[in-house]
Amino acid sequence: MNNLEQTLSIIKPDAVERNLDNEIKEIFRKKGFSIKKEKKIQIEKSEAEKFYKVHETKPFYNDLCAYLSSGPIVVMVLEKKNAVLENRELMGSTNPKDAAEGTIRKKYGISIDKNSIHGSDSLENAVIEIDFFFRD
Ligand code: CMP
């Protein structure tokens, strides 16, 4: 049975700024993810607001959207069996302070805002987020 999943990953401005994108992509490849699509872009704040609309009532929404649009990001479609969950495990907790050893946020994250990476939190959101960045 083919139960491959796809999930969206974003290497955030703090990591791209430190030239960590290739290193982070290599971590994904070593863990068996294939990077099916990728692009380095910078988005407008209005696009970040659409992307993070689910957080619009949160106190950190404005800063979050300003931050995601503050510099280049790398957006990727990752594919693997059970990709959504495995990506979340590999990223680690949202706050790098709470992230487990061996996770990307533990290794590279600076703060809860500058936590280096975003990943879809469910298969349903993965479809929506992939479409957001890669619809033709
Ligand atoms: P991300 O996985 O991209 O999803 C939303 C982002 O909001 C999250 O990573 C954090 O970088 C950021 N954020 C800032 N403050 C908080 C908070 N208190 N709780 C959750 N996420 C936060």
CSV table of N, CA and C and ligand atoms in Angstrom, one decimal:
chain,number,residue,atom,x,y,z
A,1,MET,N,0.8,-1.2,0.0
A,1,MET,CA,0.0,0.0,0.0
A,1,MET,C,0.9,1.3,0.0
A,2,ASN,N,0.5,2.2,-0.8
A,2,ASN,CA,1.3,3.4,-0.9
A,2,ASN,C,0.7,4.5,0.1
A,3,ASN,N,1.3,4.6,1.3
A,3,ASN,CA,0.8,5.6,2.2
A,3,ASN,C,1.7,6.8,2.4
A,4,LEU,N,2.4,7.2,1.3
A,4,LEU,CA,3.2,8.4,1.3
A,4,LEU,C,2.4,9.6,1.6
A,5,GLU,N,2.9,10.5,2.4
A,5,GLU,CA,2.2,11.8,2.7
A,5,GLU,C,3.1,12.9,2.2
A,6,GLN,N,2.5,14.1,2.0
A,6,GLN,CA,3.3,15.3,1.7
A,6,GLN,C,3.0,16.3,2.8
A,7,THR,N,4.0,17.1,3.2
A,7,THR,CA,3.8,18.1,4.2
A,7,THR,C,4.5,19.3,3.8
A,8,LEU,N,4.1,20.5,4.3
A,8,LEU,CA,4.8,21.7,3.9
A,8,LEU,C,5.8,22.1,5.0
A,9,SER,N,7.0,22.5,4.6
A,9,SER,CA,8.0,22.9,5.5
A,9,SER,C,8.5,24.3,5.1
A,10,ILE,N,8.7,25.2,6.0
A,10,ILE,CA,9.3,26.5,5.7
A,10,ILE,C,10.5,26.7,6.6
A,11,ILE,N,11.6,27.0,5.9
A,11,ILE,CA,12.8,27.4,6.7
A,11,ILE,C,12.7,28.9,6.8
A,12,LYS,N,12.6,29.4,8.1
A,12,LYS,CA,12.2,30.8,8.4
A,12,LYS,C,13.4,31.7,8.2
A,13,PRO,N,13.1,33.0,8.2
A,13,PRO,CA,14.1,34.0,8.0
A,13,PRO,C,15.4,33.9,8.9
A,14,ASP,N,15.2,33.6,10.1
A,14,ASP,CA,16.4,33.5,11.0
A,14,ASP,C,17.4,32.4,10.6
A,15,ALA,N,16.9,31.3,10.0
A,15,ALA,CA,17.7,30.3,9.6
A,15,ALA,C,18.3,30.5,8.2
A,16,VAL,N,17.5,31.1,7.3
A,16,VAL,CA,18.0,31.4,6.0
A,16,VAL,C,19.1,32.5,6.1
A,17,GLU,N,18.9,33.5,7.0
A,17,GLU,CA,19.8,34.5,7.2
A,17,GLU,C,21.2,34.0,7.7
A,18,ARG,N,21.1,32.9,8.5
A,18,ARG,CA,22.4,32.3,8.9
A,18,ARG,C,22.9,31.2,8.0
A,19,ASN,N,22.4,31.2,6.8
A,19,ASN,CA,22.8,30.2,5.7
A,19,ASN,C,22.7,28.8,6.2
A,20,LEU,N,21.6,28.5,6.9
A,20,LEU,CA,21.4,27.1,7.4
A,20,LEU,C,20.5,26.3,6.5
A,21,ASP,N,20.0,26.9,5.4
A,21,ASP,CA,19.0,26.1,4.6
A,21,ASP,C,19.6,24.8,4.0
A,22,ASN,N,20.8,24.8,3.5
A,22,ASN,CA,21.3,23.6,3.0
A,22,ASN,C,21.5,22.5,4.1
A,23,GLU,N,22.0,23.0,5.2
A,23,GLU,CA,22.2,22.1,6.3
A,23,GLU,C,20.9,21.4,6.8
A,24,ILE,N,19.9,22.3,6.8
A,24,ILE,CA,18.5,21.8,7.3
A,24,ILE,C,18.0,20.8,6.2
A,25,LYS,N,18.1,21.2,4.9
A,25,LYS,CA,17.6,20.3,3.9
A,25,LYS,C,18.3,18.9,4.0
A,26,GLU,N,19.6,18.9,4.3
A,26,GLU,CA,20.4,17.7,4.4
A,26,GLU,C,19.8,16.8,5.6
A,27,ILE,N,19.4,17.5,6.7
A,27,ILE,CA,18.8,16.7,7.8
A,27,ILE,C,17.6,16.0,7.3
A,28,PHE,N,16.7,16.7,6.6
A,28,PHE,CA,15.5,16.1,6.0
A,28,PHE,C,15.8,14.9,5.1
A,29,ARG,N,16.8,15.1,4.3
A,29,ARG,CA,17.2,14.0,3.3
A,29,ARG,C,17.7,12.8,4.1
A,30,LYS,N,18.5,13.0,5.1
A,30,LYS,CA,19.1,11.9,5.9
A,30,LYS,C,18.0,11.2,6.6
A,31,LYS,N,17.0,11.8,7.0
A,31,LYS,CA,15.8,11.2,7.7
A,31,LYS,C,14.9,10.5,6.7
A,32,GLY,N,15.2,10.6,5.4
A,32,GLY,CA,14.4,9.8,4.5
A,32,GLY,C,13.3,10.7,3.8
A,33,PHE,N,13.2,12.0,4.0
A,33,PHE,CA,12.2,12.8,3.3
A,33,PHE,C,12.8,13.1,1.9
A,34,SER,N,11.9,13.1,0.9
A,34,SER,CA,12.3,13.6,-0.3
A,34,SER,C,11.7,15.0,-0.5
A,35,ILE,N,12.6,15.9,-1.0
A,35,ILE,CA,12.1,17.3,-1.2
A,35,ILE,C,11.6,17.4,-2.6
A,36,LYS,N,10.2,17.3,-2.7
A,36,LYS,CA,9.6,17.2,-4.0
A,36,LYS,C,9.5,18.6,-4.8
A,37,LYS,N,9.4,19.6,-4.0
A,37,LYS,CA,9.4,21.0,-4.5
A,37,LYS,C,10.1,21.9,-3.5
A,38,GLU,N,10.7,22.9,-4.0
A,38,GLU,CA,11.3,23.9,-3.1
A,38,GLU,C,11.5,25.2,-3.8
A,39,LYS,N,11.4,26.3,-3.1
A,39,LYS,CA,11.7,27.6,-3.7
A,39,LYS,C,12.1,28.6,-2.6
A,40,LYS,N,13.0,29.5,-2.9
A,40,LYS,CA,13.4,30.5,-1.9
A,40,LYS,C,12.7,31.8,-2.4
A,41,ILE,N,11.9,32.3,-1.5
A,41,ILE,CA,11.1,33.5,-1.8
A,41,ILE,C,11.1,34.5,-0.6
A,42,GLN,N,10.7,35.7,-0.9
A,42,GLN,CA,10.3,36.6,0.2
A,42,GLN,C,8.8,37.0,0.0
A,43,ILE,N,8.0,36.9,1.0
A,43,ILE,CA,6.6,37.2,0.9
A,43,ILE,C,6.2,38.5,1.5
A,44,GLU,N,5.1,39.1,1.1
A,44,GLU,CA,4.6,40.3,1.6
A,44,GLU,C,3.9,40.0,3.0
A,45,LYS,N,3.8,41.0,3.8
A,45,LYS,CA,3.2,40.8,5.1
A,45,LYS,C,1.7,40.3,4.9
A,46,SER,N,1.1,40.9,3.9
A,46,SER,CA,-0.3,40.5,3.6
A,46,SER,C,-0.5,39.0,3.3
A,47,GLU,N,0.6,38.5,2.6
A,47,GLU,CA,0.5,37.0,2.3
A,47,GLU,C,0.8,36.2,3.6
A,48,ALA,N,1.7,36.7,4.5
A,48,ALA,CA,1.9,36.0,5.7
A,48,ALA,C,0.7,36.0,6.6
A,49,GLU,N,-0.1,37.1,6.5
A,49,GLU,CA,-1.4,37.2,7.3
A,49,GLU,C,-2.3,36.1,6.8
A,50,LYS,N,-2.4,35.9,5.5
A,50,LYS,CA,-3.3,34.9,4.9
A,50,LYS,C,-2.8,33.5,5.4
A,51,PHE,N,-1.5,33.3,5.3
A,51,PHE,CA,-0.9,32.0,5.6
A,51,PHE,C,-1.2,31.6,7.1
A,52,TYR,N,-1.0,32.6,8.0
A,52,TYR,CA,-1.2,32.3,9.4
A,52,TYR,C,-2.6,32.7,9.9
A,53,LYS,N,-3.6,32.8,9.0
A,53,LYS,CA,-4.9,33.3,9.4
A,53,LYS,C,-5.5,32.5,10.6
A,54,VAL,N,-5.1,31.3,10.8
A,54,VAL,CA,-5.6,30.5,11.9
A,54,VAL,C,-5.2,31.1,13.2
A,55,HIS,N,-4.1,31.9,13.2
A,55,HIS,CA,-3.6,32.5,14.5
A,55,HIS,C,-4.1,33.9,14.6
A,56,GLU,N,-5.0,34.4,13.8
A,56,GLU,CA,-5.3,35.8,13.7
A,56,GLU,C,-5.8,36.4,15.1
A,57,THR,N,-6.4,35.6,15.9
A,57,THR,CA,-6.8,36.2,17.2
A,57,THR,C,-5.8,36.1,18.3
A,58,LYS,N,-4.6,35.6,18.0
A,58,LYS,CA,-3.6,35.4,19.0
A,58,LYS,C,-2.8,36.7,19.2
A,59,PRO,N,-2.3,37.0,20.4
A,59,PRO,CA,-1.6,38.2,20.6
A,59,PRO,C,-0.3,38.4,19.8
A,60,PHE,N,0.3,37.2,19.4
A,60,PHE,CA,1.5,37.3,18.7
A,60,PHE,C,1.4,37.3,17.1
A,61,TYR,N,0.1,37.4,16.7
A,61,TYR,CA,-0.2,37.3,15.2
A,61,TYR,C,0.5,38.4,14.4
A,62,ASN,N,0.5,39.7,14.8
A,62,ASN,CA,1.1,40.7,14.1
A,62,ASN,C,2.6,40.6,14.0
A,63,ASP,N,3.2,40.3,15.1
A,63,ASP,CA,4.7,40.1,15.1
A,63,ASP,C,5.1,38.9,14.2
A,64,LEU,N,4.3,37.8,14.3
A,64,LEU,CA,4.5,36.6,13.6
A,64,LEU,C,4.5,36.9,12.1
A,65,CYS,N,3.5,37.6,11.6
A,65,CYS,CA,3.4,37.9,10.2
A,65,CYS,C,4.5,38.9,9.7
A,66,ALA,N,4.8,39.8,10.6
A,66,ALA,CA,5.9,40.8,10.2
A,66,ALA,C,7.2,40.0,10.1
A,67,TYR,N,7.4,39.1,11.0
A,67,TYR,CA,8.6,38.3,11.0
A,67,TYR,C,8.8,37.4,9.8
A,68,LEU,N,7.7,36.6,9.5
A,68,LEU,CA,7.8,35.7,8.3
A,68,LEU,C,8.1,36.4,7.0
A,69,SER,N,7.6,37.7,7.0
A,69,SER,CA,7.8,38.4,5.7
A,69,SER,C,9.1,39.3,5.8
A,70,SER,N,9.9,39.2,6.8
A,70,SER,CA,11.0,40.1,7.0
A,70,SER,C,12.3,39.8,6.2
A,71,GLY,N,12.3,38.6,5.6
A,71,GLY,CA,13.5,38.2,4.8
A,71,GLY,C,13.2,36.9,4.1
A,72,PRO,N,14.1,36.5,3.3
A,72,PRO,CA,13.9,35.3,2.5
A,72,PRO,C,13.6,34.0,3.3
A,73,ILE,N,12.7,33.2,2.8
A,73,ILE,CA,12.4,31.9,3.4
A,73,ILE,C,12.5,30.8,2.3
A,74,VAL,N,12.7,29.6,2.7
A,74,VAL,CA,12.7,28.5,1.8
A,74,VAL,C,11.5,27.6,2.1
A,75,VAL,N,10.6,27.5,1.1
A,75,VAL,CA,9.4,26.7,1.3
A,75,VAL,C,9.6,25.4,0.5
A,76,MET,N,9.2,24.3,1.2
A,76,MET,CA,9.5,22.9,0.6
A,76,MET,C,8.2,22.0,0.8
A,77,VAL,N,8.0,21.2,-0.2
A,77,VAL,CA,7.1,20.1,-0.1
A,77,VAL,C,7.9,18.8,0.2
A,78,LEU,N,7.7,18.3,1.4
A,78,LEU,CA,8.5,17.1,1.9
A,78,LEU,C,7.6,15.9,1.7
A,79,GLU,N,8.1,14.8,1.2
A,79,GLU,CA,7.4,13.5,1.1
A,79,GLU,C,8.0,12.4,1.8
A,80,LYS,N,7.2,11.6,2.4
A,80,LYS,CA,7.7,10.4,3.1
A,80,LYS,C,6.5,9.7,3.7
A,81,LYS,N,6.6,8.4,4.0
A,81,LYS,CA,5.5,7.8,4.7
A,81,LYS,C,5.3,8.5,6.1
A,82,ASN,N,4.1,8.8,6.4
A,82,ASN,CA,3.8,9.5,7.7
A,82,ASN,C,4.5,10.8,7.9
A,83,ALA,N,4.6,11.5,6.8
A,83,ALA,CA,5.5,12.7,6.7
A,83,ALA,C,5.0,13.8,7.7
A,84,VAL,N,3.7,14.0,7.9
A,84,VAL,CA,3.3,15.1,8.7
A,84,VAL,C,3.8,14.9,10.2
A,85,LEU,N,3.5,13.7,10.7
A,85,LEU,CA,3.9,13.5,12.1
A,85,LEU,C,5.5,13.4,12.2
A,86,GLU,N,6.1,12.7,11.3
A,86,GLU,CA,7.6,12.6,11.4
A,86,GLU,C,8.3,14.0,11.3
A,87,ASN,N,7.7,14.8,10.4
A,87,ASN,CA,8.3,16.2,10.3
A,87,ASN,C,8.1,16.9,11.6
A,88,ARG,N,7.0,16.8,12.2
A,88,ARG,CA,6.7,17.5,13.5
A,88,ARG,C,7.7,17.0,14.6
A,89,GLU,N,7.9,15.7,14.6
A,89,GLU,CA,8.9,15.1,15.6
A,89,GLU,C,10.3,15.6,15.3
A,90,LEU,N,10.6,15.7,14.0
A,90,LEU,CA,12.0,16.1,13.7
A,90,LEU,C,12.2,17.6,14.0
A,91,MET,N,11.1,18.4,13.8
A,91,MET,CA,11.2,19.9,14.1
A,91,MET,C,11.4,20.1,15.6
A,92,GLY,N,10.7,19.4,16.5
A,92,GLY,CA,10.7,19.6,17.9
A,92,GLY,C,9.6,20.6,18.3
A,93,SER,N,9.5,20.8,19.6
A,93,SER,CA,8.5,21.8,20.2
A,93,SER,C,8.7,23.2,19.6
A,94,THR,N,7.5,23.8,19.6
A,94,THR,CA,7.5,25.2,19.0
A,94,THR,C,8.5,26.1,19.7
A,95,ASN,N,8.6,26.0,21.0
A,95,ASN,CA,9.6,26.8,21.7
A,95,ASN,C,10.9,26.0,21.8
A,96,PRO,N,12.0,26.5,21.1
A,96,PRO,CA,13.2,25.8,21.1
A,96,PRO,C,13.7,25.4,22.5
A,97,LYS,N,13.3,26.2,23.6
A,97,LYS,CA,13.7,25.8,24.9
A,97,LYS,C,13.2,24.5,25.4
A,98,ASP,N,12.0,24.1,24.8
A,98,ASP,CA,11.3,22.9,25.2
A,98,ASP,C,11.6,21.7,24.3
A,99,ALA,N,12.3,22.0,23.2
A,99,ALA,CA,12.5,21.0,22.1
A,99,ALA,C,13.6,20.0,22.6
A,100,ALA,N,13.3,18.7,22.1
A,100,ALA,CA,14.2,17.6,22.5
A,100,ALA,C,15.5,17.6,21.8
A,101,GLU,N,16.5,17.0,22.4
A,101,GLU,CA,17.8,16.9,21.7
A,101,GLU,C,17.6,16.2,20.4
A,102,GLY,N,18.4,16.7,19.4
A,102,GLY,CA,18.3,16.0,18.1
A,102,GLY,C,17.3,16.6,17.2
A,103,THR,N,16.5,17.6,17.7
A,103,THR,CA,15.5,18.2,16.8
A,103,THR,C,16.1,19.5,16.2
A,104,ILE,N,15.4,19.9,15.1
A,104,ILE,CA,15.9,21.0,14.4
A,104,ILE,C,15.8,22.3,15.2
A,105,ARG,N,14.6,22.4,15.9
A,105,ARG,CA,14.5,23.7,16.7
A,105,ARG,C,15.4,23.7,17.9
A,106,LYS,N,15.7,22.5,18.5
A,106,LYS,CA,16.7,22.5,19.6
A,106,LYS,C,18.1,23.0,19.0
A,107,LYS,N,18.4,22.5,17.8
A,107,LYS,CA,19.7,22.8,17.3
A,107,LYS,C,19.9,24.2,16.8
A,108,TYR,N,18.9,24.7,16.2
A,108,TYR,CA,19.0,26.0,15.5
A,108,TYR,C,18.1,27.1,16.0
A,109,GLY,N,17.0,26.8,16.7
A,109,GLY,CA,16.1,27.8,17.1
A,109,GLY,C,16.7,28.8,18.1
A,110,ILE,N,16.2,30.0,17.9
A,110,ILE,CA,16.8,31.1,18.8
A,110,ILE,C,15.7,31.5,19.9
A,111,SER,N,14.5,31.5,19.5
A,111,SER,CA,13.4,31.8,20.4
A,111,SER,C,12.1,31.3,19.9
A,112,ILE,N,11.0,31.5,20.6
A,112,ILE,CA,9.7,30.9,20.1
A,112,ILE,C,9.3,31.6,18.8
A,113,ASP,N,9.7,32.9,18.6
A,113,ASP,CA,9.4,33.5,17.3
A,113,ASP,C,10.4,33.1,16.3
A,114,LYS,N,11.7,33.2,16.6
A,114,LYS,CA,12.7,32.8,15.6
A,114,LYS,C,13.1,31.3,15.9
A,115,ASN,N,12.1,30.4,15.5
A,115,ASN,CA,12.3,29.0,15.8
A,115,ASN,C,12.7,28.2,14.6
A,116,SER,N,13.2,29.0,13.6
A,116,SER,CA,13.9,28.4,12.4
A,116,SER,C,13.1,27.6,11.4
A,117,ILE,N,11.9,27.1,11.8
A,117,ILE,CA,11.2,26.2,10.9
A,117,ILE,C,9.8,26.1,11.2
A,118,HIS,N,9.0,26.0,10.1
A,118,HIS,CA,7.5,25.7,10.3
A,118,HIS,C,7.2,24.4,9.6
A,119,GLY,N,6.2,23.7,10.2
A,119,GLY,CA,5.8,22.5,9.5
A,119,GLY,C,4.3,22.3,9.7
A,120,SER,N,3.6,21.8,8.7
A,120,SER,CA,2.1,21.6,8.8
A,120,SER,C,1.8,20.7,10.0
A,121,ASP,N,0.7,21.1,10.7
A,121,ASP,CA,0.3,20.4,11.9
A,121,ASP,C,-0.7,19.2,11.7
A,122,SER,N,-1.2,19.1,10.5
A,122,SER,CA,-2.1,18.0,10.2
A,122,SER,C,-2.1,17.7,8.7
A,123,LEU,N,-2.6,16.6,8.3
A,123,LEU,CA,-2.6,16.2,6.9
A,123,LEU,C,-3.5,17.2,6.1
A,124,GLU,N,-4.6,17.5,6.8
A,124,GLU,CA,-5.6,18.5,6.2
A,124,GLU,C,-4.9,19.9,6.0
A,125,ASN,N,-4.2,20.3,7.0
A,125,ASN,CA,-3.5,21.6,6.8
A,125,ASN,C,-2.4,21.5,5.8
A,126,ALA,N,-1.7,20.4,5.7
A,126,ALA,CA,-0.6,20.2,4.8
A,126,ALA,C,-1.1,20.4,3.3
A,127,VAL,N,-2.3,19.9,3.0
A,127,VAL,CA,-2.9,20.1,1.7
A,127,VAL,C,-3.1,21.6,1.4
A,128,ILE,N,-3.7,22.3,2.4
A,128,ILE,CA,-4.0,23.7,2.3
A,128,ILE,C,-2.7,24.5,2.2
A,129,GLU,N,-1.7,24.2,3.0
A,129,GLU,CA,-0.5,25.0,3.0
A,129,GLU,C,0.4,24.7,1.7
A,130,ILE,N,0.4,23.5,1.2
A,130,ILE,CA,1.1,23.2,0.0
A,130,ILE,C,0.4,24.0,-1.2
A,131,ASP,N,-0.9,24.0,-1.2
A,131,ASP,CA,-1.6,24.7,-2.2
A,131,ASP,C,-1.4,26.2,-2.1
A,132,PHE,N,-1.2,26.7,-0.9
A,132,PHE,CA,-1.0,28.1,-0.7
A,132,PHE,C,0.3,28.6,-1.4
A,133,PHE,N,1.4,27.8,-1.3
A,133,PHE,CA,2.6,28.2,-1.9
A,133,PHE,C,2.9,27.6,-3.3
A,134,PHE,N,2.3,26.5,-3.6
A,134,PHE,CA,2.7,25.8,-4.9
A,134,PHE,C,1.5,25.7,-5.9
A,135,ARG,N,0.4,26.3,-5.7
A,135,ARG,CA,-0.7,26.2,-6.7
A,135,ARG,C,-0.2,26.8,-8.0
A,136,ASP,N,-0.5,26.2,-9.1
A,136,ASP,CA,0.1,26.7,-10.3
A,136,ASP,C,-0.8,27.8,-10.9
B,1,CMP,P1,4.9,28.0,13.7
B,1,CMP,O1,5.0,26.5,13.7
B,1,CMP,O2,5.4,28.6,12.4
B,1,CMP,O3,3.4,28.4,13.9
B,1,CMP,C1,3.0,29.7,14.4
B,1,CMP,C2,4.2,30.4,15.0
B,1,CMP,O4,3.9,31.4,15.9
B,1,CMP,C3,5.1,29.4,15.8
B,1,CMP,O5,5.7,28.6,14.9
B,1,CMP,C4,6.0,30.4,16.6
B,1,CMP,O6,7.1,30.8,15.9
B,1,CMP,C5,5.1,31.6,16.7
B,1,CMP,N1,4.7,32.0,18.1
B,1,CMP,C6,5.0,33.1,18.7
B,1,CMP,N2,4.6,33.1,19.9
B,1,CMP,C7,3.9,31.9,20.1
B,1,CMP,C8,3.2,31.4,21.2
B,1,CMP,N3,3.1,32.0,22.4
B,1,CMP,N4,2.7,30.1,21.0
B,1,CMP,C9,2.8,29.5,19.8
B,1,CMP,N5,3.4,30.0,18.8
B,1,CMP,C10,4.0,31.2,18.9
